[in-house]
PDB file of N, CA and C in Angstrom:
ATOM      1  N   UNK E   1      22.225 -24.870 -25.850  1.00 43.00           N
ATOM      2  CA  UNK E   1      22.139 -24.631 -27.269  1.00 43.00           C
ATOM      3  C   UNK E   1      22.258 -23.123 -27.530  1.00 43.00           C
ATOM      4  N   UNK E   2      23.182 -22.687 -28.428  1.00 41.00           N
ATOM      5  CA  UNK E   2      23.204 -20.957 -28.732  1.00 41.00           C
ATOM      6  C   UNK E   2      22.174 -20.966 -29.736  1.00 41.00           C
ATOM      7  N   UNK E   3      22.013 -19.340 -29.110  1.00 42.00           N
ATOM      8  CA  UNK E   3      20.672 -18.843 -29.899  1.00 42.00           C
ATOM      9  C   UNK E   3      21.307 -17.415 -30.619  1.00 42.00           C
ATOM     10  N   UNK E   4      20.940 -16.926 -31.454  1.00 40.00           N
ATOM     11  CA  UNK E   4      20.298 -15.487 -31.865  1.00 40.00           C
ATOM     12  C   UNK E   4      19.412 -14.965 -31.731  1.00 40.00           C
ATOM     13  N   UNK E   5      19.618 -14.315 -30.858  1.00 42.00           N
ATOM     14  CA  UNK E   5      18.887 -12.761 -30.692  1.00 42.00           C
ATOM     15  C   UNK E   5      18.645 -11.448 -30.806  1.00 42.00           C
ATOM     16  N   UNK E   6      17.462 -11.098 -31.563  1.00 42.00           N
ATOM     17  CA  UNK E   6      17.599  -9.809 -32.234  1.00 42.00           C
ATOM     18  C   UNK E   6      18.789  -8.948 -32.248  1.00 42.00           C
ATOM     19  N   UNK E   7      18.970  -7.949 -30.987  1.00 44.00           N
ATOM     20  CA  UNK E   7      20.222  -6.727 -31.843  1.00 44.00           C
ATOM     21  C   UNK E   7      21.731  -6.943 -31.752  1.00 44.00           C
ATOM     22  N   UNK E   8      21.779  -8.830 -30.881  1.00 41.00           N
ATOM     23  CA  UNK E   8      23.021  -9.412 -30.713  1.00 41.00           C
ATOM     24  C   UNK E   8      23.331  -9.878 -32.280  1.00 41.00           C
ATOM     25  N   UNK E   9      22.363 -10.290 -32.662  1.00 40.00           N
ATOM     26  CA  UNK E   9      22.684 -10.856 -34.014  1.00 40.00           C
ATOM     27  C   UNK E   9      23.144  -9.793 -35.152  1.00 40.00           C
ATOM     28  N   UNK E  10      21.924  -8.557 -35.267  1.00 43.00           N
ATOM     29  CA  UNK E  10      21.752  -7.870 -36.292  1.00 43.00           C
ATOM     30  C   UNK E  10      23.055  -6.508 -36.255  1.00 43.00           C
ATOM     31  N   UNK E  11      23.546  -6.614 -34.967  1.00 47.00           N
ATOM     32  CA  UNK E  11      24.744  -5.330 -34.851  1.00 47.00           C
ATOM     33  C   UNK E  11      26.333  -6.115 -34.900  1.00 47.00           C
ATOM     34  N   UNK E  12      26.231  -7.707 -35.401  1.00 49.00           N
ATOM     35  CA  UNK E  12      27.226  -8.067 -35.888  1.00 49.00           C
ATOM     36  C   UNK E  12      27.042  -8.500 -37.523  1.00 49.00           C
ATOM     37  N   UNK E  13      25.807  -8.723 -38.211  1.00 48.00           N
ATOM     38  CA  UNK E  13      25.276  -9.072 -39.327  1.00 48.00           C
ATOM     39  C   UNK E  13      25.156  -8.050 -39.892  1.00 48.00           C
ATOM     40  N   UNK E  14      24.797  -6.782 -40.189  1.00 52.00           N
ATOM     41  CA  UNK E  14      23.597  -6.303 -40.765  1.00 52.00           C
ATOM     42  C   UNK E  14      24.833  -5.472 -41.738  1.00 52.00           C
ATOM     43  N   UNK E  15      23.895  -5.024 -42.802  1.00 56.00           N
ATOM     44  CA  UNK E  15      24.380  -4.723 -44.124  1.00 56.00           C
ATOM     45  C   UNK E  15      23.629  -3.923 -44.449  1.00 56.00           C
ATOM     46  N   UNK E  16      23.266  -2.930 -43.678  1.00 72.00           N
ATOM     47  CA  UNK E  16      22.306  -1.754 -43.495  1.00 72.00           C
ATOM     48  C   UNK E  16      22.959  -0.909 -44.088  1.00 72.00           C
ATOM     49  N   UNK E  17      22.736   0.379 -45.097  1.00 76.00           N
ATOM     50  CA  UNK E  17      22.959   1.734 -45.564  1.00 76.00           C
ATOM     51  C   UNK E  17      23.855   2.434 -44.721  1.00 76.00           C
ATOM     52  N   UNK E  18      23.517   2.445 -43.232  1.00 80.00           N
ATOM     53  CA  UNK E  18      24.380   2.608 -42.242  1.00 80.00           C
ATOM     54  C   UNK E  18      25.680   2.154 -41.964  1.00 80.00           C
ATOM     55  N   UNK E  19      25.457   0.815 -42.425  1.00 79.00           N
ATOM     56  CA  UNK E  19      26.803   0.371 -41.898  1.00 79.00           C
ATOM     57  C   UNK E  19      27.806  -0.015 -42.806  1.00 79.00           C
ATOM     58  N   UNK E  20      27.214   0.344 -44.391  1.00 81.00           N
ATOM     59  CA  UNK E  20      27.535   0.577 -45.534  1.00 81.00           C
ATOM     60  C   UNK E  20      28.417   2.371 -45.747  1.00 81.00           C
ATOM     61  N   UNK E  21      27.840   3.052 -44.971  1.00 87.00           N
ATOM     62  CA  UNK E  21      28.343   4.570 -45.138  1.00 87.00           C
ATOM     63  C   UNK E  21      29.565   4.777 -44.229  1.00 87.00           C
ATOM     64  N   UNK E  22      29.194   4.091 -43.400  1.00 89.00           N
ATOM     65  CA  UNK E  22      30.215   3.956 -42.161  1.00 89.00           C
ATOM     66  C   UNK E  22      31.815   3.837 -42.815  1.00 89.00           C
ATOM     67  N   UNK E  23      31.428   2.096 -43.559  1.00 91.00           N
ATOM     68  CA  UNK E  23      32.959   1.810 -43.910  1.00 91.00           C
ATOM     69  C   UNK E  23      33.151   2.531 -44.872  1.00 91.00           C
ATOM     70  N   UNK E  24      32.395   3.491 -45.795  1.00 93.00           N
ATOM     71  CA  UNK E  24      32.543   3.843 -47.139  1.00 93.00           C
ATOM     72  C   UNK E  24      33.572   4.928 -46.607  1.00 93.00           C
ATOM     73  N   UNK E  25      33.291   5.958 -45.529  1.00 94.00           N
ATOM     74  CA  UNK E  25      34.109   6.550 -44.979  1.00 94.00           C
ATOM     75  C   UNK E  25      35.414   5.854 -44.668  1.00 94.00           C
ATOM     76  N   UNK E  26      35.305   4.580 -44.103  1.00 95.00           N
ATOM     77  CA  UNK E  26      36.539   4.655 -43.829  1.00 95.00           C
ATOM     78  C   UNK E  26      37.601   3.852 -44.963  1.00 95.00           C
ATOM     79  N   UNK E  27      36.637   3.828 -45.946  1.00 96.00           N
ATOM     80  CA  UNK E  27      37.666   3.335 -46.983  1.00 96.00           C
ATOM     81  C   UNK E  27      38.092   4.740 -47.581  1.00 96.00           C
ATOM     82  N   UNK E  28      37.520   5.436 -47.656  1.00 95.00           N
ATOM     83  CA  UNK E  28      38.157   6.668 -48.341  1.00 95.00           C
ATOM     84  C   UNK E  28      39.038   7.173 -47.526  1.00 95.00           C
ATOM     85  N   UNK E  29      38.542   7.678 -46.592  1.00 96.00           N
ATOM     86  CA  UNK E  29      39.673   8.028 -45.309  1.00 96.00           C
ATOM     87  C   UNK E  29      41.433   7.113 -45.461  1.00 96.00           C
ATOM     88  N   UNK E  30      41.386   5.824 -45.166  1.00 96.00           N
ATOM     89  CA  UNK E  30      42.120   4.984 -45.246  1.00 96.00           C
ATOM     90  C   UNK E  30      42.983   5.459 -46.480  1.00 96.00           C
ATOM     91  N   UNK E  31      42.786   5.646 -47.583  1.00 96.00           N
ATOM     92  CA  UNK E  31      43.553   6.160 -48.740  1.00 96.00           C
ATOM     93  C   UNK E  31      44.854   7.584 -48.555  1.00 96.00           C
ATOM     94  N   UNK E  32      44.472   7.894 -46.955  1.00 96.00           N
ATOM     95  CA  UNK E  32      45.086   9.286 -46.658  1.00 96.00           C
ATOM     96  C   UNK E  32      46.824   8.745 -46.226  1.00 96.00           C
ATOM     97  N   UNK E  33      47.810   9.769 -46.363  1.00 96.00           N
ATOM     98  CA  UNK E  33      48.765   8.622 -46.501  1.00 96.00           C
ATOM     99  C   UNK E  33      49.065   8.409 -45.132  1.00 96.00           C
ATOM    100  N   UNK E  34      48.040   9.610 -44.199  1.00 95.00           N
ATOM    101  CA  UNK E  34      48.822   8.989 -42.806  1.00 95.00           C
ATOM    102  C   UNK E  34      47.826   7.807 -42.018  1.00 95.00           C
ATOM    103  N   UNK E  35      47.256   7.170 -42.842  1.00 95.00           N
ATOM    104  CA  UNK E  35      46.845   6.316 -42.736  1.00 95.00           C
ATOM    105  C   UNK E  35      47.385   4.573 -43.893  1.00 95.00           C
ATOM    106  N   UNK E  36      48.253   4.901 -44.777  1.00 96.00           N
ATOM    107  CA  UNK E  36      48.633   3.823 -45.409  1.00 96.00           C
ATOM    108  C   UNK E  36      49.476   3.189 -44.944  1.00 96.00           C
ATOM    109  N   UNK E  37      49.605   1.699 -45.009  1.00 96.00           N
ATOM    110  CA  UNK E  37      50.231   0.460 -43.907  1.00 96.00           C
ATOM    111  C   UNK E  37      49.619   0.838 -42.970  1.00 96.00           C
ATOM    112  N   UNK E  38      49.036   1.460 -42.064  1.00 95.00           N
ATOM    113  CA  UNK E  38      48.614   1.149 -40.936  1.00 95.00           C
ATOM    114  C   UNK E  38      47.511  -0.251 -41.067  1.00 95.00           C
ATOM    115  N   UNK E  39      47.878  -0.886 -39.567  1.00 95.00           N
ATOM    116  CA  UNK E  39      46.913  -2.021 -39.333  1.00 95.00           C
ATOM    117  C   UNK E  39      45.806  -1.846 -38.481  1.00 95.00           C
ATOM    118  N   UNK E  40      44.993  -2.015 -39.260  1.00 94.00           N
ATOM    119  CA  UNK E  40      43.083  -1.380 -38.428  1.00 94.00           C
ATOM    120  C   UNK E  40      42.728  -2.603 -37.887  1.00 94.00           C
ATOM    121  N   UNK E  41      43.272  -4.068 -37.952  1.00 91.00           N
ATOM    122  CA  UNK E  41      43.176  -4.982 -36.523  1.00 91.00           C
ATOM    123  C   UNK E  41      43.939  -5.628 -35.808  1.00 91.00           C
ATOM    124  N   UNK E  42      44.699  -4.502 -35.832  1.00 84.00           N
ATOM    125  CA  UNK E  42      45.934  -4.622 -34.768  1.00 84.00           C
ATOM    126  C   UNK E  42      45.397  -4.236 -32.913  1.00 84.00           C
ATOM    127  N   UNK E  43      46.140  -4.534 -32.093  1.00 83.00           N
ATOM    128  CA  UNK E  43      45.715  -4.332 -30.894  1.00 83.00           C
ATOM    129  C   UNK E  43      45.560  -2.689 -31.054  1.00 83.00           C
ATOM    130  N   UNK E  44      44.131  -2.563 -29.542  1.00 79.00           N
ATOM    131  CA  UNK E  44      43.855  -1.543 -29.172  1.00 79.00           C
ATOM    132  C   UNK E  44      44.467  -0.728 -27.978  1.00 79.00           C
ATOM    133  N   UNK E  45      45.054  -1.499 -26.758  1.00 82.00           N
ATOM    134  CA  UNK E  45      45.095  -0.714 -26.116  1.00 82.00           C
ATOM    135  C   UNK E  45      46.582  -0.406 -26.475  1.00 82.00           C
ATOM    136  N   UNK E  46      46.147   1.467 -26.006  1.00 84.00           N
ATOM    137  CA  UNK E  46      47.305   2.246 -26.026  1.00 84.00           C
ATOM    138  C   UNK E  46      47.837   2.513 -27.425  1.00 84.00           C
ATOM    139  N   UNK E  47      46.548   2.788 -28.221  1.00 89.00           N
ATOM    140  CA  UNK E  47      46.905   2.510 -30.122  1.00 89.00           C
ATOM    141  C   UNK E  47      45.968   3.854 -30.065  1.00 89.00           C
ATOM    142  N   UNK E  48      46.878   5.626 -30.161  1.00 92.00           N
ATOM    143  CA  UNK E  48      45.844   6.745 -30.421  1.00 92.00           C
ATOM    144  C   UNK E  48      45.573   6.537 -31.845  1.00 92.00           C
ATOM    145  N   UNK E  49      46.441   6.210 -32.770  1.00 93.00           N
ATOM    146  CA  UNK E  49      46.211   5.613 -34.198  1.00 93.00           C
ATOM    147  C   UNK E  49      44.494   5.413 -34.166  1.00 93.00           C
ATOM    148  N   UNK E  50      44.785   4.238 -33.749  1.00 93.00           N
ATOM    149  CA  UNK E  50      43.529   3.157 -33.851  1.00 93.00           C
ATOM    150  C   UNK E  50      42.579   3.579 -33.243  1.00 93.00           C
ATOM    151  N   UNK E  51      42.626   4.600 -32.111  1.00 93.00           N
ATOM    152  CA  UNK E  51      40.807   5.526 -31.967  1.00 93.00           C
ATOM    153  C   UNK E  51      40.548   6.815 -32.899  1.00 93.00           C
ATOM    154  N   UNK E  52      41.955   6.796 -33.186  1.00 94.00           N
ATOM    155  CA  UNK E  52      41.302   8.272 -34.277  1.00 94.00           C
ATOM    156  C   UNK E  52      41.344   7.797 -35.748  1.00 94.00           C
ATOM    157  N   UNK E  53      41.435   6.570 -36.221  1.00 94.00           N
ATOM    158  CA  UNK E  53      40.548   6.032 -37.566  1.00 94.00           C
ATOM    159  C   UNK E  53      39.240   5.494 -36.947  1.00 94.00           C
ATOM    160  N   UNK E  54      39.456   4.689 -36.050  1.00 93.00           N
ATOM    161  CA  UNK E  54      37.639   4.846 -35.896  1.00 93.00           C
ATOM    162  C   UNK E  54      37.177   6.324 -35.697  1.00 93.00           C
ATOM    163  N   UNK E  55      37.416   6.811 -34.968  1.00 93.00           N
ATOM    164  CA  UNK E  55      36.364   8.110 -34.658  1.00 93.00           C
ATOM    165  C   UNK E  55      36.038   8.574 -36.246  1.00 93.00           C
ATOM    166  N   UNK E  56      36.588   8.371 -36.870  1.00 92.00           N
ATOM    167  CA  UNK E  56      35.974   9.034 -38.173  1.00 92.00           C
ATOM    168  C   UNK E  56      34.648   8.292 -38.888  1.00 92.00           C
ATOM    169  N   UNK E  57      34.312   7.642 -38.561  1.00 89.00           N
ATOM    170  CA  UNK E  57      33.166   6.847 -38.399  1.00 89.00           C
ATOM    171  C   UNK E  57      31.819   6.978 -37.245  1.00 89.00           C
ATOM    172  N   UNK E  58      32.773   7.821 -36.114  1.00 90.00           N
ATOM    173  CA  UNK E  58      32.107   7.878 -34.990  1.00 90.00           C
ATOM    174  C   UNK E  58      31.373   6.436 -33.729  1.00 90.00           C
ATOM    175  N   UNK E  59      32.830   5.885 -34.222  1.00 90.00           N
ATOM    176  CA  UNK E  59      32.455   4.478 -33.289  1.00 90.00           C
ATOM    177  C   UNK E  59      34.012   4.232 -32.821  1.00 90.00           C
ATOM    178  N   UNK E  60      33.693   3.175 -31.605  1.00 92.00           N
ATOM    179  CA  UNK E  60      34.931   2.614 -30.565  1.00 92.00           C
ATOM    180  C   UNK E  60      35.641   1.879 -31.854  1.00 92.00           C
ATOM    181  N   UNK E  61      36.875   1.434 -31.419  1.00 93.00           N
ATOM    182  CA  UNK E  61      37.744   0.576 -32.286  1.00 93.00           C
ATOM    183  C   UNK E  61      37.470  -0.343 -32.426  1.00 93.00           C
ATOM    184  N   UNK E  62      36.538  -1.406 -31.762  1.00 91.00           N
ATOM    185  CA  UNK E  62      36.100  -2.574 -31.620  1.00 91.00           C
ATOM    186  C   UNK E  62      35.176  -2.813 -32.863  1.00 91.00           C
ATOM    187  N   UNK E  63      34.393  -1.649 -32.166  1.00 91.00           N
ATOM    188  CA  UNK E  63      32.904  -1.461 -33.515  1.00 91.00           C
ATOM    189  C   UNK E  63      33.518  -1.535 -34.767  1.00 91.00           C
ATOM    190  N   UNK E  64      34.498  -0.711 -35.023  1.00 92.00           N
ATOM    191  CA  UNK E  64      35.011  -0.346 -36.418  1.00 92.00           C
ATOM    192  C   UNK E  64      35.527  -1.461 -36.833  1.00 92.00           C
ATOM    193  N   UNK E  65      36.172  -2.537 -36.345  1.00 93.00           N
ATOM    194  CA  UNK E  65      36.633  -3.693 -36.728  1.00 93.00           C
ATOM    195  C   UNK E  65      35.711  -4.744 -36.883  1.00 93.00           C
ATOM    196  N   UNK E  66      34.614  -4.511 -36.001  1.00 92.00           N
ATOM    197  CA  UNK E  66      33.559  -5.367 -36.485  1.00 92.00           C
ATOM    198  C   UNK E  66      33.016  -4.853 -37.608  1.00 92.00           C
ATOM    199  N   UNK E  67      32.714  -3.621 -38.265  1.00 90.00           N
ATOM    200  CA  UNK E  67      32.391  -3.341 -38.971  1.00 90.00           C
ATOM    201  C   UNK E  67      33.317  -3.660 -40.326  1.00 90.00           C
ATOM    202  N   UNK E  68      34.276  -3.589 -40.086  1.00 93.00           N
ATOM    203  CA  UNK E  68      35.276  -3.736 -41.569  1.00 93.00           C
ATOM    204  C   UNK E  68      35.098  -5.272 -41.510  1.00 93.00           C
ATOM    205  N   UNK E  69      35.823  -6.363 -40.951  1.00 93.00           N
ATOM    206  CA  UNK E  69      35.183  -7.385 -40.983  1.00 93.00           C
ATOM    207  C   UNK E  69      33.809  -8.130 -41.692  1.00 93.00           C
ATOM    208  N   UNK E  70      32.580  -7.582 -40.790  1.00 89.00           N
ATOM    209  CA  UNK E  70      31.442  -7.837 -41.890  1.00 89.00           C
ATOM    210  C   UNK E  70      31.542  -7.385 -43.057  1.00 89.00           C
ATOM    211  N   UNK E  71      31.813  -6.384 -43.395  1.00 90.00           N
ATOM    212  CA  UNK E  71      31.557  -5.859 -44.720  1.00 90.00           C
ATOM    213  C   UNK E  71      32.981  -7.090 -45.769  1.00 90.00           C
ATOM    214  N   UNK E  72      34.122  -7.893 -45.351  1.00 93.00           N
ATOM    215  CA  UNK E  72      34.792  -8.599 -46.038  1.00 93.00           C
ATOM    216  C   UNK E  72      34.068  -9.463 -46.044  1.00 93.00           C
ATOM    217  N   UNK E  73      33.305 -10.140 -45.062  1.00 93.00           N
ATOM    218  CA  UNK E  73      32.554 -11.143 -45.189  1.00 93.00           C
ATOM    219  C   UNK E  73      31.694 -11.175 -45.796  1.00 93.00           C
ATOM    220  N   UNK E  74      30.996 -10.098 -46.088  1.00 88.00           N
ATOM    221  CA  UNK E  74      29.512  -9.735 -47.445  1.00 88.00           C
ATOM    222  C   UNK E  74      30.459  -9.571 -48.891  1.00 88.00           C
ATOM    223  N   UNK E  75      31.653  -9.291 -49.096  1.00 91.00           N
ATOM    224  CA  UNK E  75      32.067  -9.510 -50.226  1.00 91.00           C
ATOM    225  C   UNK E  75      32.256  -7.808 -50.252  1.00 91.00           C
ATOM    226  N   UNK E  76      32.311  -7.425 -49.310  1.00 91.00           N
ATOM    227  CA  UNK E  76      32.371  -5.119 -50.318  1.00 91.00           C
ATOM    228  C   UNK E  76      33.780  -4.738 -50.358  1.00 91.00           C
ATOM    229  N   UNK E  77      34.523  -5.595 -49.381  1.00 94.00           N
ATOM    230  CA  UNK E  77      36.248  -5.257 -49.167  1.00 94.00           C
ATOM    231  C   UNK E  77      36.922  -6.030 -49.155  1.00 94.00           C
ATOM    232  N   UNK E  78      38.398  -6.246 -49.797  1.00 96.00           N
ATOM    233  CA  UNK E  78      39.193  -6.378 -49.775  1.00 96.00           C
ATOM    234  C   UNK E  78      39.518  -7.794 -48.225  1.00 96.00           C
ATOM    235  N   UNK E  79      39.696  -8.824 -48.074  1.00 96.00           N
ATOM    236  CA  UNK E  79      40.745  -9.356 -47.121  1.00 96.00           C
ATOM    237  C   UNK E  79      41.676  -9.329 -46.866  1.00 96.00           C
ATOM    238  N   UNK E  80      42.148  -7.882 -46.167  1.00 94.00           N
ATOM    239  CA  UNK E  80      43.502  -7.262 -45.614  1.00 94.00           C
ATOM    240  C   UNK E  80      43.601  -6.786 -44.379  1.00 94.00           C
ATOM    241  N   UNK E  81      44.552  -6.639 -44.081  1.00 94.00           N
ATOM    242  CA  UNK E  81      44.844  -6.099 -42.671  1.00 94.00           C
ATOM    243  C   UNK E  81      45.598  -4.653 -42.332  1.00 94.00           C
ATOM    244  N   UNK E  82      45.420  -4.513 -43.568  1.00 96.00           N
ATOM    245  CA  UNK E  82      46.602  -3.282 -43.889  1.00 96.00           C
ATOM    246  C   UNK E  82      45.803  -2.003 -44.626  1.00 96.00           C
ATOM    247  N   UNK E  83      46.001  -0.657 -43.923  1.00 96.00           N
ATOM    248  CA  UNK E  83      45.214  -0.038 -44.685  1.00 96.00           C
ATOM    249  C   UNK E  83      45.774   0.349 -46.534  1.00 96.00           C
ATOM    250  N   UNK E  84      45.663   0.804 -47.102  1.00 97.00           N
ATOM    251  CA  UNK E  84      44.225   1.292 -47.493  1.00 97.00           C
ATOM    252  C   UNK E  84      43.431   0.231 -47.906  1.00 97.00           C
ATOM    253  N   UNK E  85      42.334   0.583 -47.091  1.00 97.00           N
ATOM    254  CA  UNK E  85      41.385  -0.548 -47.240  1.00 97.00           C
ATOM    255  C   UNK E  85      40.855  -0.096 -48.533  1.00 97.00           C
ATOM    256  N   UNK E  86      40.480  -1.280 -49.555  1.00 97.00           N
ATOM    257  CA  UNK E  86      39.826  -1.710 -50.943  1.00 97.00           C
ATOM    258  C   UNK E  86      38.900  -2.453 -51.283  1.00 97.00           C
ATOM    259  N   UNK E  87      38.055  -1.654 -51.837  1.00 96.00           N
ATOM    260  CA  UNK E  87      36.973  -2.538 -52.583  1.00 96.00           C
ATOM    261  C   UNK E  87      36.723  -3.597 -52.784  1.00 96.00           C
ATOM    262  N   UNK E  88      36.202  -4.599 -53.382  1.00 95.00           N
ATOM    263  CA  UNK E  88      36.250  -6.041 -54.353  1.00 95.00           C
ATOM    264  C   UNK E  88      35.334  -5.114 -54.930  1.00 95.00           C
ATOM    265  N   UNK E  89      35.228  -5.635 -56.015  1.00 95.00           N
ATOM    266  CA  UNK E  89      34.612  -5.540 -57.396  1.00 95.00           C
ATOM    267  C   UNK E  89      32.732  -5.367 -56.931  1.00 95.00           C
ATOM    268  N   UNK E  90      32.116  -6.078 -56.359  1.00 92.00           N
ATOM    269  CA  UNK E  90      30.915  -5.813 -55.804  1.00 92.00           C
ATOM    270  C   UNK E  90      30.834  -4.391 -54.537  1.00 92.00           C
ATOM    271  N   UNK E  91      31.778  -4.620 -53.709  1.00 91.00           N
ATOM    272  CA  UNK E  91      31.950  -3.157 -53.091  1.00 91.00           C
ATOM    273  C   UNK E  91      31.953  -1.543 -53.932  1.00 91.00           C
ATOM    274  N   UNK E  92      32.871  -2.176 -54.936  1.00 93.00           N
ATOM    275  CA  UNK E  92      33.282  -0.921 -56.337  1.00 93.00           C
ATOM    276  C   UNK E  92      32.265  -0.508 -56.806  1.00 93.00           C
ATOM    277  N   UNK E  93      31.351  -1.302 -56.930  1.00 91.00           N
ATOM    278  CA  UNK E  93      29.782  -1.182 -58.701  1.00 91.00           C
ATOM    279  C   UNK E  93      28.894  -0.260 -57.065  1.00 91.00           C
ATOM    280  N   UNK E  94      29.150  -1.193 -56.083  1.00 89.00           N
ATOM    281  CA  UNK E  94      27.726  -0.817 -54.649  1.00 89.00           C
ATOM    282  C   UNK E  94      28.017   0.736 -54.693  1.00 89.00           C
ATOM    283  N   UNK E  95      29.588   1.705 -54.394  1.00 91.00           N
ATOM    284  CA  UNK E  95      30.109   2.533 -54.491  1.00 91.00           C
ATOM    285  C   UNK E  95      29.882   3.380 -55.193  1.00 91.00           C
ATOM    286  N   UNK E  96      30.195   2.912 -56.573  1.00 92.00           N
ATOM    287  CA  UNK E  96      29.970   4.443 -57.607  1.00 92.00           C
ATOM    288  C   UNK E  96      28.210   4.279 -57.923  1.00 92.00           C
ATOM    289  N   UNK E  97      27.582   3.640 -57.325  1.00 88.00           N
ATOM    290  CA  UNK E  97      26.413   3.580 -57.445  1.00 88.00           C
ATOM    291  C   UNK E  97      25.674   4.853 -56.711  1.00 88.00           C
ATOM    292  N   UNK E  98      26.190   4.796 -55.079  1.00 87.00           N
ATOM    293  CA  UNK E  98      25.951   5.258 -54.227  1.00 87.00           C
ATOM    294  C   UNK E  98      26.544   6.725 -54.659  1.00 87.00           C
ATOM    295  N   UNK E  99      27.501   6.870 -55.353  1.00 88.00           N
ATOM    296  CA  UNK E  99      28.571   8.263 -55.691  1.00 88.00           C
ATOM    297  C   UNK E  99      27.882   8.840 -56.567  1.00 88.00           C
ATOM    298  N   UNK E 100      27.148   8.473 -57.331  1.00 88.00           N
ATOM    299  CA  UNK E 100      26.367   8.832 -59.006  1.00 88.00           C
ATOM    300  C   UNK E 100      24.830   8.996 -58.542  1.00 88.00           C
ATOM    301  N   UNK E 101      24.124   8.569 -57.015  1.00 82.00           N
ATOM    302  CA  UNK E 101      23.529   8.934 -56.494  1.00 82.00           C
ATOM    303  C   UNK E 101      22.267   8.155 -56.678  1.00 82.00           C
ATOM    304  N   UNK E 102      22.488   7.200 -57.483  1.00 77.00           N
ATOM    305  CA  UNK E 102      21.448   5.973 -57.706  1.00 77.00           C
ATOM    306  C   UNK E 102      21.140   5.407 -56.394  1.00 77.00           C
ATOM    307  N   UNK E 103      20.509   5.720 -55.441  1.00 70.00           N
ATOM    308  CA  UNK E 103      20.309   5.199 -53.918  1.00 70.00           C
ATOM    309  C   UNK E 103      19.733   4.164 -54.203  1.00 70.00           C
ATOM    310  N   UNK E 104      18.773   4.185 -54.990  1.00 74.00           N
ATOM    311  CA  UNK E 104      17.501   2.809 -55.336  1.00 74.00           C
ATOM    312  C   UNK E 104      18.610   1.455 -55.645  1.00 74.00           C
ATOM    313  N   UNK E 105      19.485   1.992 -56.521  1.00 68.00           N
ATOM    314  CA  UNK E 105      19.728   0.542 -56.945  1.00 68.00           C
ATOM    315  C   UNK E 105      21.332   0.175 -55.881  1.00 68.00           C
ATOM    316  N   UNK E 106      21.515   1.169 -55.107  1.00 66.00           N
ATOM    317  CA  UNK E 106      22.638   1.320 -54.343  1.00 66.00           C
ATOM    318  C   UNK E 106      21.672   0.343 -53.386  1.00 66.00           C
TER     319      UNK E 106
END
């Protein structure tokens, strides 16, 4: 029977401030044009592309895709494969929330 376990579960789940700032970076980043059409889950090996948009986050390529991923699955981005990565409408309001500096209600 599979189980969940604490930081197996919570470092593919979690919707932490952290892992909220993370992609916020890399949605802005992503807007740069030498980053537009590029594909952020496209294969890794032998992709310098694809470690130097993660590193701007300061995580492996793997991480970063798990990370963009969850955050489509919580509803904050866009279901694409293609950069520039985008908002949904709940990502947008979470955003200029966080931009206008309302942390509380961010």
């Amino acid at each position: 029977m599979a189980s969940i376990n604490g930081d197996w579960f919570h470092s593919r789940s979690s919707c932490n401030l952290t892992e909220l700032l993370a992609v916020r970076k890399l949605v802005i980043e992503s807007q740069k044009l030498e980053y537009i059409g590029f594909n952020w889950s496209g294969g890794r090996e032998n992709n310098p592309k694809m470690f130097k948009f993660a590193s701007l986050c300061g995580v492996r390529p793997s991480t970063m895709q798990t990370k963009i991923r969850t955050m489509i699955r919580f509803g904050f981005i866009r279901d694409t494969k293609i950069c520039p990565l985008q908002w949904t409408r709940m990502g947008s309001l979470w955003n200029d929330l966080y931009t206008i500096g309302n942390y509380k209600a961010a």
